[in-house]
Each structure stands twice: as structure tokens, then as C-alpha cells.
Coordinates of C-alpha atoms and ligand atoms in Angstrom, one line a residue:
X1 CA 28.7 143.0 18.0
X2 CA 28.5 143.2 21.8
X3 CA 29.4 140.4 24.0
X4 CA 29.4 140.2 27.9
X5 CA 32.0 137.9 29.3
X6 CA 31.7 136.3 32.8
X7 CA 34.8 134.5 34.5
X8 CA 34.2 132.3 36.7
X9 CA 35.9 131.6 40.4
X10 CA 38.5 129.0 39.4
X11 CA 39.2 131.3 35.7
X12 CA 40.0 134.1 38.3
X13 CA 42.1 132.3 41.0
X14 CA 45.8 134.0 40.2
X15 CA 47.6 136.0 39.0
X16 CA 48.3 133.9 36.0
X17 CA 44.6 132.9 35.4
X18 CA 43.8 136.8 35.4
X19 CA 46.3 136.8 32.6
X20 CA 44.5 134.5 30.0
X21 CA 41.1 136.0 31.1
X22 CA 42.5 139.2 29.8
X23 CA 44.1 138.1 26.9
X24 CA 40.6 136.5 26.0
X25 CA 38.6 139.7 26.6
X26 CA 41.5 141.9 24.4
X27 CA 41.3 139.2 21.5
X28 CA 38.1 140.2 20.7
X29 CA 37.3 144.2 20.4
X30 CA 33.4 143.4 21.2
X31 CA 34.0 141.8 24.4
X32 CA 32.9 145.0 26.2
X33 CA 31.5 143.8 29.3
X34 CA 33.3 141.9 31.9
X35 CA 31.8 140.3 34.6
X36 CA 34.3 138.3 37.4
X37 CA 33.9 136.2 40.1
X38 CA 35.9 136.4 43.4
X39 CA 39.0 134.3 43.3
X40 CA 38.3 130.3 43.3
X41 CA 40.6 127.7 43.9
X42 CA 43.9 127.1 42.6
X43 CA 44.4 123.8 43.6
X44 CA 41.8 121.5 44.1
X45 CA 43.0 121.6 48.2
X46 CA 43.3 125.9 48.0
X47 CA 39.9 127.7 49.6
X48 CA 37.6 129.8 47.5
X49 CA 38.1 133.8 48.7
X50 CA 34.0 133.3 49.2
X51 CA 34.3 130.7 51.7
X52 CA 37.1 132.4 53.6
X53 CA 34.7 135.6 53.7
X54 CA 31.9 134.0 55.0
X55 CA 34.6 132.4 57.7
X56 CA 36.0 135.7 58.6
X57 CA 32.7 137.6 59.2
X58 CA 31.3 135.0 61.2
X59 CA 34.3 135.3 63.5
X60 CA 34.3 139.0 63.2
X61 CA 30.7 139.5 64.0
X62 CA 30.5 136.9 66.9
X63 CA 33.6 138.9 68.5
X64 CA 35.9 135.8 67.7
X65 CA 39.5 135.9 66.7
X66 CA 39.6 136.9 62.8
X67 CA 42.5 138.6 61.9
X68 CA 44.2 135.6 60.9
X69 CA 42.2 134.7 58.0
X70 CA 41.6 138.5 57.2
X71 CA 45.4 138.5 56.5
X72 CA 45.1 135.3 54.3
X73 CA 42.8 137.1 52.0
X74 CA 44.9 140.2 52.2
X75 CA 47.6 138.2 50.9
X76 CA 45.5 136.3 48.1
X77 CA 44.6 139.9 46.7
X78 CA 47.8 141.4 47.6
X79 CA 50.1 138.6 45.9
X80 CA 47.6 139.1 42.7
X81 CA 48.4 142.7 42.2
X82 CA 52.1 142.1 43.0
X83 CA 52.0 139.4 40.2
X84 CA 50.4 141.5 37.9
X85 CA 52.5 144.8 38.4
X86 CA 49.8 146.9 39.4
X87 CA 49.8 150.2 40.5
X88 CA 47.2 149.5 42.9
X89 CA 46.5 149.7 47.0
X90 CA 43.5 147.9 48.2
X91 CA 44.6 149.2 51.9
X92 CA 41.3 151.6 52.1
X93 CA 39.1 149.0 51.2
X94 CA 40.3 146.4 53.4
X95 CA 40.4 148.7 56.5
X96 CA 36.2 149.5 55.4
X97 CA 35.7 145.8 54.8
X98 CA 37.0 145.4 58.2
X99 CA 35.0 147.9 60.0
X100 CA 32.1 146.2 58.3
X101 CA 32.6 143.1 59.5
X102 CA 33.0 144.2 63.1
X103 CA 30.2 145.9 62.6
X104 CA 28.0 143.1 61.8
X105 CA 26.8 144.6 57.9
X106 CA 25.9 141.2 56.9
X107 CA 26.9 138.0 55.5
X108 CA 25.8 139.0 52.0
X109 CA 27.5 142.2 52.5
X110 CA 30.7 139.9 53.8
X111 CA 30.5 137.8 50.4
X112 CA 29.8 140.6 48.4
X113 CA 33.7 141.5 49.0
X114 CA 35.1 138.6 47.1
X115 CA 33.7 139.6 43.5
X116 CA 34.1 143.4 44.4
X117 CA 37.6 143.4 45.2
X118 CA 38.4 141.1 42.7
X119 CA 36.6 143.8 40.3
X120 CA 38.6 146.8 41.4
X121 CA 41.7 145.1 40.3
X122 CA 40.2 143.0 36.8
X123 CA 39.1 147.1 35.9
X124 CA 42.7 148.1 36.7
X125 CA 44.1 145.2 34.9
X126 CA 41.7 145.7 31.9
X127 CA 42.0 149.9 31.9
X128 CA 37.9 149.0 31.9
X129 CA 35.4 151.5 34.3
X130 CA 34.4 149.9 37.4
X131 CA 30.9 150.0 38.1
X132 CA 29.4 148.6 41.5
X133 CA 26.7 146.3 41.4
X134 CA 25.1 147.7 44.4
X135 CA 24.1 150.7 42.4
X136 CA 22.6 148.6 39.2
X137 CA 21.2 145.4 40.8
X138 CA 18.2 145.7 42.7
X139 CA 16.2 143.5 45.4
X140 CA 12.9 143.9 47.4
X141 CA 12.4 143.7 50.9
X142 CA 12.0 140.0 50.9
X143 CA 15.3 139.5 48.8
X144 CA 13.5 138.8 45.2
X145 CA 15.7 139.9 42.7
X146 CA 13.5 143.5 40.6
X147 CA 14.1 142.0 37.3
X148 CA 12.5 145.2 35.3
X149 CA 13.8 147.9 37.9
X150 CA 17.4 145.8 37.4
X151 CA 17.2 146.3 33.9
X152 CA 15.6 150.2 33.4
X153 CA 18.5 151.2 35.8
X154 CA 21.4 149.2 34.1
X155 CA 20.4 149.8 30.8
X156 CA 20.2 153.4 31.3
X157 CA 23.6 153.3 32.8
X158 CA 25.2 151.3 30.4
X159 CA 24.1 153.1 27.5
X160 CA 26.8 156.0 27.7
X161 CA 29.4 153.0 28.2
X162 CA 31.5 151.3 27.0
X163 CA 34.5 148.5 28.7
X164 CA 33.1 147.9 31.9
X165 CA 33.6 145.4 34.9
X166 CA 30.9 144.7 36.8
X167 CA 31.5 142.3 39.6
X168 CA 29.4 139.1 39.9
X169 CA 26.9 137.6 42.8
X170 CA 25.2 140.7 44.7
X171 CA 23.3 144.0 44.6
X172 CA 21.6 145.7 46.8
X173 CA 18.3 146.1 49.4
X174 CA 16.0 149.1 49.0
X175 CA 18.0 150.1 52.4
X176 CA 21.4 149.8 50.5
X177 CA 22.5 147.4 52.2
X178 CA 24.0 144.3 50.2
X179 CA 22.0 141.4 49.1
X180 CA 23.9 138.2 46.9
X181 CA 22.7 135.6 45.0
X182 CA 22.7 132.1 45.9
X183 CA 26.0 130.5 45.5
X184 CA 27.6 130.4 42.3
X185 CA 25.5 133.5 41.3
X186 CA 28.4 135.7 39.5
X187 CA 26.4 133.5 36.3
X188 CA 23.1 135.4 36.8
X189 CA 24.8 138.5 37.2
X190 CA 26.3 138.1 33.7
X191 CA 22.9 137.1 32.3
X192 CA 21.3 140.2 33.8
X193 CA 24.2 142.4 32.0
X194 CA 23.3 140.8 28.5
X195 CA 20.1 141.3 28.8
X196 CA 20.7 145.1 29.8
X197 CA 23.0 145.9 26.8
X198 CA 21.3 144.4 24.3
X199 CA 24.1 142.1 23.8
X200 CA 24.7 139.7 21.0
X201 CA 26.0 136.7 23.2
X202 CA 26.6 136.2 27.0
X203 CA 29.7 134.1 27.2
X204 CA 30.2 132.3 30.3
X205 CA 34.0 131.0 30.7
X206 CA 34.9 128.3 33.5
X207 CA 37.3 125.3 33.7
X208 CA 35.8 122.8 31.7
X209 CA 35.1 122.7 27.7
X210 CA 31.5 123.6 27.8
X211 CA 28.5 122.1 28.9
X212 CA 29.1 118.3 29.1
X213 CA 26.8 115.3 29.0
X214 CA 27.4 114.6 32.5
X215 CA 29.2 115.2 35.9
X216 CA 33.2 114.7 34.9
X217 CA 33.4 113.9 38.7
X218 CA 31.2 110.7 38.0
X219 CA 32.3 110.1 34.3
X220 CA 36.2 110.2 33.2
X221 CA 36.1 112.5 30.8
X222 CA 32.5 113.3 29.2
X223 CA 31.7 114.4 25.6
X224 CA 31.4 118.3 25.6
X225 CA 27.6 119.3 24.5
X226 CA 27.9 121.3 21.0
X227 CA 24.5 123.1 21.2
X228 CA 21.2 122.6 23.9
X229 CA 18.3 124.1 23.9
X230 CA 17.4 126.7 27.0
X231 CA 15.2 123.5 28.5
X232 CA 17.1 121.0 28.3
X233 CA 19.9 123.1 29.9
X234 CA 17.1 124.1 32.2
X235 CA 16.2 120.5 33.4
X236 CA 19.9 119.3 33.8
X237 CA 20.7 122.5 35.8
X238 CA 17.9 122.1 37.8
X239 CA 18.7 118.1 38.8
X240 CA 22.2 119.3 39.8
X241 CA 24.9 119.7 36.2
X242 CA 26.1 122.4 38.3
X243 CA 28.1 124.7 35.3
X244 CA 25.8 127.2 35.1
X245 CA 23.6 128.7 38.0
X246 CA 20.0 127.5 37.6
X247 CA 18.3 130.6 37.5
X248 CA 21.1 132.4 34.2
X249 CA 19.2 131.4 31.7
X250 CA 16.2 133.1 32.8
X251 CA 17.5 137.2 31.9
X252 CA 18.8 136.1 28.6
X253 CA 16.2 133.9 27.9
X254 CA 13.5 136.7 27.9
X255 CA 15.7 138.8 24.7
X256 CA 16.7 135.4 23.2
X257 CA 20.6 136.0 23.8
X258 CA 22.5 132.6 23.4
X259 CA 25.0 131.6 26.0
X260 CA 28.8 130.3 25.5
X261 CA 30.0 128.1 28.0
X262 CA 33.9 128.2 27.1
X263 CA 37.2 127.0 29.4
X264 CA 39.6 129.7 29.7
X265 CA 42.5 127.4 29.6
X266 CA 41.3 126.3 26.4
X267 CA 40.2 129.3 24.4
X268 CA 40.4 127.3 21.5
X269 CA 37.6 125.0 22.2
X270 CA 34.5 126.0 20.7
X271 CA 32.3 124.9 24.3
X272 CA 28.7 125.1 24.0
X273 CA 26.3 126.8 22.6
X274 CA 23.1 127.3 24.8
X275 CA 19.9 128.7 22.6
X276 CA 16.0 129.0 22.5
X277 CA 15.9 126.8 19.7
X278 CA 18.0 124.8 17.2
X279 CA 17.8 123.2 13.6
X280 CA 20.8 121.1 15.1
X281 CA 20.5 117.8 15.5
X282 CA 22.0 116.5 18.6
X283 CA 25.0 114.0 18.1
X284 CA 23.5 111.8 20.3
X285 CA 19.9 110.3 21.2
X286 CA 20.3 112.0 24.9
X287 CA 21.9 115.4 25.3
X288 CA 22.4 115.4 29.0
X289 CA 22.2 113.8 32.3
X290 CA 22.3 115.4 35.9
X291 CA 21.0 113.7 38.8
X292 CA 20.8 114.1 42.8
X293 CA 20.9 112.0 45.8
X294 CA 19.1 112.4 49.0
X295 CA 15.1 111.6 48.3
X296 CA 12.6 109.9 50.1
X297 CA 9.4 108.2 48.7
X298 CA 6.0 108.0 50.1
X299 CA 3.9 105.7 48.4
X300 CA 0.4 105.8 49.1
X301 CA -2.0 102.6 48.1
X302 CA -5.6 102.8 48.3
X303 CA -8.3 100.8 46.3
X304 CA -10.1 102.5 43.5
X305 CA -8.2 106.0 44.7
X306 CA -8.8 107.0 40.6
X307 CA -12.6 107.5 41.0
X308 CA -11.9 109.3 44.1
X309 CA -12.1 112.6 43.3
X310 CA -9.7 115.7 44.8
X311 CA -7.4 112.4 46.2
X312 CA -3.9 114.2 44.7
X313 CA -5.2 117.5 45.7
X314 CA -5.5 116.3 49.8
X315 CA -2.6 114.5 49.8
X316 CA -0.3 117.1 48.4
X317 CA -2.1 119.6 50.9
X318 CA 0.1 117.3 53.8
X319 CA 2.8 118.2 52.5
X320 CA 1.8 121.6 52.0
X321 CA 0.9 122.4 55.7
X322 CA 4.7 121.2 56.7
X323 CA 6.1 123.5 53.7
X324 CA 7.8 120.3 51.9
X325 CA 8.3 120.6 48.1
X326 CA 7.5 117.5 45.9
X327 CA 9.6 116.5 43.3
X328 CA 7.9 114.0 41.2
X329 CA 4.6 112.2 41.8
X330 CA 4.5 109.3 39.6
X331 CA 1.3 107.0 39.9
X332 CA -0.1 103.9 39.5
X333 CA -4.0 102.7 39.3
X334 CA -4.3 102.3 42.9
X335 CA -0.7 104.2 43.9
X336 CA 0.5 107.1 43.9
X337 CA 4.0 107.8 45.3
X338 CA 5.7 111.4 45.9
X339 CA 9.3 112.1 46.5
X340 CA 10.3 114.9 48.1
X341 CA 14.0 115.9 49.8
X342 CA 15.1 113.6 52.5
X343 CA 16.4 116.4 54.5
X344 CA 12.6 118.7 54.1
X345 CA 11.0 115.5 55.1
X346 CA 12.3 113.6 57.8
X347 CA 11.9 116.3 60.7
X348 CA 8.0 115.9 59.8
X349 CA 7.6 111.9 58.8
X350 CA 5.7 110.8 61.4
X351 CA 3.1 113.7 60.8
X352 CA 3.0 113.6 57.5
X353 CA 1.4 110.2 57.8
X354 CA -0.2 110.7 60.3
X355 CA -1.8 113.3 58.2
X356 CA -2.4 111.6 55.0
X357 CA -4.2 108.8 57.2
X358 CA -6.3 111.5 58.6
X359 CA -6.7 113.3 54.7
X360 CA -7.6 110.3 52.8
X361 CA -7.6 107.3 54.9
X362 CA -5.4 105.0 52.7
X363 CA -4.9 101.3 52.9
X364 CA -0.9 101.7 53.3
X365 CA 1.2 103.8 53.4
X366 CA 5.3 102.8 52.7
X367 CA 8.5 105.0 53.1
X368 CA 11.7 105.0 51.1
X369 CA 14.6 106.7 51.9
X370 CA 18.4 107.2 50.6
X371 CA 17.2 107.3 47.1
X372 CA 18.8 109.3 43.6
X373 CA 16.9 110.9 40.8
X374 CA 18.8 110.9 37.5
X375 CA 17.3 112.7 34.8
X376 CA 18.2 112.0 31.0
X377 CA 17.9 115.1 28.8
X378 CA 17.5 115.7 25.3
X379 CA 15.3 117.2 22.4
X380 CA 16.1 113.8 20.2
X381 CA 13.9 111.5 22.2
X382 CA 11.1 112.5 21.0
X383 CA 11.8 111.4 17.3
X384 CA 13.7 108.1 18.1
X385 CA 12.1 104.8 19.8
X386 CA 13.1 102.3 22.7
X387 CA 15.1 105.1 24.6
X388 CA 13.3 104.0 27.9
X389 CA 14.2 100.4 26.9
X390 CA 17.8 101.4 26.1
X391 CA 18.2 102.6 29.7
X392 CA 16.4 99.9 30.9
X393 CA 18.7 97.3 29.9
X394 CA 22.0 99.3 30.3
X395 CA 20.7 100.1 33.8
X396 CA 19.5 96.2 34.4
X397 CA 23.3 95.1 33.0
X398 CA 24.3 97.4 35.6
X399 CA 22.9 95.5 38.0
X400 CA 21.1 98.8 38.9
X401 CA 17.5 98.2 40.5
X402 CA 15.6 101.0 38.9
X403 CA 13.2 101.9 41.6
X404 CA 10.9 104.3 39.4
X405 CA 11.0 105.7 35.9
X406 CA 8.9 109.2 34.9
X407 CA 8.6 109.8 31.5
X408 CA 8.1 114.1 31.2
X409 CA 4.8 114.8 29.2
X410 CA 7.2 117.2 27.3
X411 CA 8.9 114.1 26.0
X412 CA 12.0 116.4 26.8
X413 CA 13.1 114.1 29.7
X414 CA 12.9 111.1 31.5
X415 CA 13.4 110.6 35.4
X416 CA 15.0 107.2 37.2
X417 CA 14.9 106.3 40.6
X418 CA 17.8 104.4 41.8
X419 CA 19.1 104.1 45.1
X420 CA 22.0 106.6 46.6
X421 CA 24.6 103.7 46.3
X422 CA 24.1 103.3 42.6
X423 CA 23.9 106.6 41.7
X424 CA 27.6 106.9 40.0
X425 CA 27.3 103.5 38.4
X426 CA 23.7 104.0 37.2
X427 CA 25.1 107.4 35.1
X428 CA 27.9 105.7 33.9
X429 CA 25.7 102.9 32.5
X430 CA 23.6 105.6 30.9
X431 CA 26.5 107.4 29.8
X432 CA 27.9 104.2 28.0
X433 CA 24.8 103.2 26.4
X434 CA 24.1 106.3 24.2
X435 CA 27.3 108.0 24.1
X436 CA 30.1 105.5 23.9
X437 CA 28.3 103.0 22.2
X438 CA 26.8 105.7 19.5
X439 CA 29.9 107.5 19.2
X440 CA 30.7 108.4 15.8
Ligands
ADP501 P1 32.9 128.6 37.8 O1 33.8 128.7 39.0 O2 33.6 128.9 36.5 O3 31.6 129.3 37.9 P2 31.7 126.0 38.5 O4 32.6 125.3 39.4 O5 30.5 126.8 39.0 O6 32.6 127.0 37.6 O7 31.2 125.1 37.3 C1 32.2 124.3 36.5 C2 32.3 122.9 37.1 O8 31.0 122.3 37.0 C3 33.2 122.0 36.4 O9 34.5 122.2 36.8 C4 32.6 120.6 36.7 O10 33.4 120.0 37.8 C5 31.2 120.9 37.2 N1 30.2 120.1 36.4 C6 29.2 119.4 36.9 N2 28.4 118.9 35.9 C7 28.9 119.3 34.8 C8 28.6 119.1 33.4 N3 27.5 118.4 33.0 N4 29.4 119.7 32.5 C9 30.5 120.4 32.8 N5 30.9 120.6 34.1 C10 30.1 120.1 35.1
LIG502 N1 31.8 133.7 44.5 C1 30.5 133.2 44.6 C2 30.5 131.8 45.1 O1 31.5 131.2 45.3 C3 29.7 133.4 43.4 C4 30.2 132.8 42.1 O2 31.3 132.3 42.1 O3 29.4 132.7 41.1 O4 29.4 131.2 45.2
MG503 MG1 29.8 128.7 38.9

């Protein structure tokens, strides 16, 4: 058995938390690959070592006053190896990372620092070889992530082996230069590792008990998700469950390595399981839901627009020509409405319409801003009746106004659109109907 373990930010934070992440990698001998985050918050009020690196640099590089905060993250890494009893000086480093930052190597490279340094100590900690990620992880010229180069060159050095940190978030340029991930990347990072070894599960430990049906910010304590299916996890990532960074599941997916979502102040919790496919049944009708503010909709009305022919195709080319993405185009027999991001859209608005008047000369055309999509997730729905109905009258009880409802051809998911204001109260109404009333 070979696992690869990623820790996340807030599993990470201190001294202490470095503790139970190593007690959970030395309770089991095939947790061989370790893959850490830079420090998160301890408190909910503390700063994440990240954000106080992208801070620093852009003082350092804009010839601003920075040693302040370069001495607060001094002393986060310095009061973690005095905690820990390591025989360990990150002086050298710091006086590089410096240099660096004066010597404007990037923002990525900035960033970068957080999961690096963090690595250099977890490897110390552990008695685990540290191995760089700028010399394994590999980007273009555009900064698209070379998934087969990534993975020849990994593999190949991970072969010969064996207890290894490799830090989370970045790699490198074809210049060497450093390149992350979006935020909350260290996740891909461990999926790319799994991949590379071969391994037999990627587990990806956090703060919360697994994956759970919905945002704990917006519901008091959610049920944790036993097992879900690579797209379902895929759609709720995608409208916003933020656990996992969207693009993980894409390295493991491709050698069908399962995922553990687990809370390192819980190892006792089983989490969740996240596969290509499962026997399971879900527990519930719905496995997930995720959901975003911030849309606008453009509903476009037109008489008889079905028998016009490349209609769809002119109107999306609009939107197109002003480099907006569309999020969901729902339609009716003379309507057809498309929502997009408010903040893509509204710079452009009044050309957009201008342009769709000009593309397909429609009898009106109406704008809605300030709107939510929530999506409602889960493999069950295909086999079991009335879901939309359920969430039609849990939503209506609500006092919701629901102001669109896409059903996915895939049956996998269905999208509501509510406005920003009842966003919370609409996913607690969902939450209620199928999980508290069908708990068992
Ligand atoms: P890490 O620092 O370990 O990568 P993240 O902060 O990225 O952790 O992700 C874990 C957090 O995601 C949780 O603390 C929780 O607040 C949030 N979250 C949002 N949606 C969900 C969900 N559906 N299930 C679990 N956690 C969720
Ligand atoms: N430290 C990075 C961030 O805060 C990456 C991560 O935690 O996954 O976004
Ligand atoms: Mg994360």
C-alpha cells in the first residue's frame, strides 16, 4: 500500500497542529508521501503565511517599507521550530527569500515560499527527503500546467524513493522561474503526486470531517458525505463547496485513485470517500449542494426564435467577442436567457445589447442582476421522483422566489436561480427538506 497525504493550511498552522499531522503520517507505515501547505490560520482572526507573502513582496518590489511583516513571518516559522525542538536554521533562506523579493522574482515565486519553507521543516520534523517542486512540476510558457512532462519527470524521481515531502501550490516555468497554482492549489499538487507513484489512495486532510453536504458557514453543522462520485464532487466544487481545489480530481482521476477527505483533529472520523464509481447508495436523495452569488441574466424574447436557425449560435458569439463566459442558458419557446458573472459582464452591458440587437434583432431584451445559482448534487436523483417538486415546495415555504430551475441532461444535477438575498436561506431550505427531514 502507498498513500500520499496532503495537509492542508489550517492542519499546518502550529507547532501543535504539525504535531497531530505527524502523528497521522507515523500511524500508518504506507503514508510515504507528504505533501503540506504553508501555514493557515490559527484563529479564525490570525493571517494565512500566503497572504502575508503576497503582502510583503508587493511592498518589497514597489520599494515600500517591508521589513515589518518579513519579521512577522520570521517569527511564525521561527516560533514553529522553537516549538517543535528542531535543530534547524531557516536564516539562509530567509536572507535568499529576501533578496528575491527586492529583486522583484515574482509573486508566484513570493507565494511559493509559504509551502517551501513550511516543507524544509515538515521533512526535518518527519526525518522524510525534501524534494522541491520546482524541479518535478512543470508549466509552459503560458502557465498551463505539462501534465505528461509532470508526471515522466516525477515518476522517474520518485521511483528510487521513498518518505518524501513535497511542498504544495507551485512548480516551475521552462525559464525556472516559479509558477503556482491558483489559490488553494497545495490539493492539485497532492493529486499530481498520487498519480506519479502509483499510489493506492490520495488522502487530503483539512479541518472539517470530510466532504459535507453543504457550506458549514451557511448550515450549522452539515451531515458529512460518506462516499461521491468524481462528478458529483466535480459539480459541487465547481459551483463553489470549496474543500477541495476544483481542478484535484483531474490527476487522480486519470489512474482511478480514490481521494480521502479526513480532519486532522479528528483522525478518527472516517471523512469521505471520493471515487470513479460506487455500488453505494447515497444516504440521502441529494448528495451535495454548493452554490454562488454574483450573476446576471440576459433574457432574450423573440417570436418563433426556434425555427430560426443558428439563433443560439449568434447570440453566444456576443458574448464571445467581449470574452464573457456563460454559465447556464436555459430556454423557453420563444426565450432564451444566459447568465453569466456579474463582475465579466457589467463593464460590457450596454454593448452586449447593443450587439445582440444588431446579431438577431430580438423583440426584448431584459437584464437581471444580483442573482445566486445553487446547484443540488447527487447520483440518486436519477432513480427517485418529485426531487424538482421537493425543492420546489421547500423553496416556496421559504418564501424563496425561485427565479430559474435547470435540470442537467446528465440527471446528475439540478440548477436554481434565486436572488443574492436568499441565497443562505434558500440552501438551508434545501438542506432541511432531504437531509433533516430524511434523516435516518
Ligand atoms: P485546507 O486549508 O485544509 O486546504 P480549505 O479551507 O481549503 O482547507 O477547505 C476546508 C474548508 O472548506 C472548511 O473549513 C469549510 O469551511 C469549507 N467548506 C465549504 N464548503 C464545504 C463543504 N461542502 N464541506 C466541507 N467544507 C466546506
Ligand atoms: N497556501 C496556498 C493558498 O493559501 C495554497 C494552499 O493552501 O493550497 O492558497
Ligand atoms: Mg484548501
Amino acid at each position: 500500500m502507498k498513500k500520499v497525504v496532503k495537509f492542508g493550511g489550517s492542519s499546518l498552522a502550529s507547532a501543535s497542529q504539525i504535531r497531530k499531522a505527524a502523528d497521522i503520517v507515523r500511524a500508518d507505515e504506507s503514508r510515504l508521501y507528504v505533501v503540506p501547505s504553508a501555514p493557515g490560520k490559527r484563529t479564525a482572526s490570525d493571517e494565512k503565511v500566503t497572504d502575508m507573502l503576497y503582502q510583503c513582496y508587493e511592498a518589497a518590489s514597489s520599494g515600500k517599507e517591508y521589513q515589518k511583516i518579513l519579521e512577522r513571518i520570521r517569527a511564525r516559522y521561527n516560533g514553529i521550530i522553537t516549538e517543535l525542538g528542531l535543530d534547524l536554521s531557516l536564516e539562509e533562506e530567509f536572507k535568499a527569500l529576501e533578496e528575491n523579493f527586492t529583486g522583484k522574482k515574482g509573486r508566484d515565486y513570493a507565494a511559493s515560499r509559504g509551502e517551501y519553507l513550511n516543507g524544509i521543516i515538515i521533512a526535518k520534523y518527519l526525518g522524510f527527503t525534501f524534494l522541491d517542486a520546482a524541479e518535478v512540476i512543470f508549466f509552459d510558457e503560458d502557465g498551463k500546467f505539462l501534465s505528461e512532462k509532470t508526471n515522466d519527470v516525477l515518476s522517474a524521481r520518485l521511483e528510487k524513493m521513498e518518505r518524501v515531502v513535497i511542498p504544495g501550490f507551485y512548480g516551475s516555468n521552462p525559464d525556472g522561474s516559479i509558477r503556482t497554482f491558483s489559490r488553494g492549489g497545495s490539493d492539485i499538487t497532492g493529486s499530481i503526486v498520487a498519480r506519479a507513484v502509483h499510489a493506492d489512495l490520495y488522502e487530503n486532510w483539512t479541518d472539517v470531517s470530510g466532504f459535507l453536504v453543504t457550506d458549514p458557514r451557511i448550515v450549522k453543522n452539515p451531515e458529512p458525505i460518506e462516499t461521491i462520485t468524481y462528478r458529483e464532487l466535480r459539480e459541487l466544487s465547481y459551483m463553489g463547496a470549496s474543500v477541495l481545489h476544483e481542478d484535484a480530481i483531474f490527476p487522480v482521476r486519470k489512474e482511478g485513485i480514490p481521494i480521502n477527505i479526513r480532519n486532522t483533529n479528528r483522525p478518527e472520523d472516517p471523512g469521505t470517500m471520493i471515487v470513479e464509481s460506487t455500488c453505494r447508495k447515497p444516504r440521502y436523495t441529494i448528495t451535495g449542494i454548493a452554490g454562488k452569488k454574483g450573476f446576471c441574466a440576459i433574457t432574450i424574447e423573440k417570436a418563433m426564435m426556434n425555427a430560426e436557425v443558428g439563433f443560439g449560435r449568434k447570440v453566444l458569439d456576443v458574448f464571445e467577442r467581449y470574452g464573457i463566459s456563460f454559465e447556464h442558458i436555459p430556454s423557453g419557446i420563444d426565450t432564451m436567457t444566459i447568465f453569466v458573472h456579474q463582475s465579466e459582464f457589467v463593464d460590457y452591458e450596454q454593448s452586449v445589447i447593443a450587439g445582440i440587437h444588431r446579431a438577431v434583432q430580438p423583440d426584448t431584451v431584459l437584464l437581471e442582476s444580483d442573482l445566486a445559482l445553487i446547484a443540488v448534487v447527487g447520483r440518486g436523483m436519477k432513480a427517485t421522483r418529485g426531487t424538482a417538486g421537493r425543492i420546489f415546495s421547500a423553496l416556496a415555504h421559504a418564501r424563496v422566489n425561485v427565479r430559474m430551475i435547470d435540470q442537467g441532461s446528465s440527471e446528475l444535477n439540478i440548477i436554481i436561480g434565486v436572488d443574492n438575498v436568499d441565497f443562505e436561506k434558500a440552501i438551508q431550505a434545501i438542506y432541511d427538506i432531504f437531509i433533516t427531514a430524511e434523516e435516518k
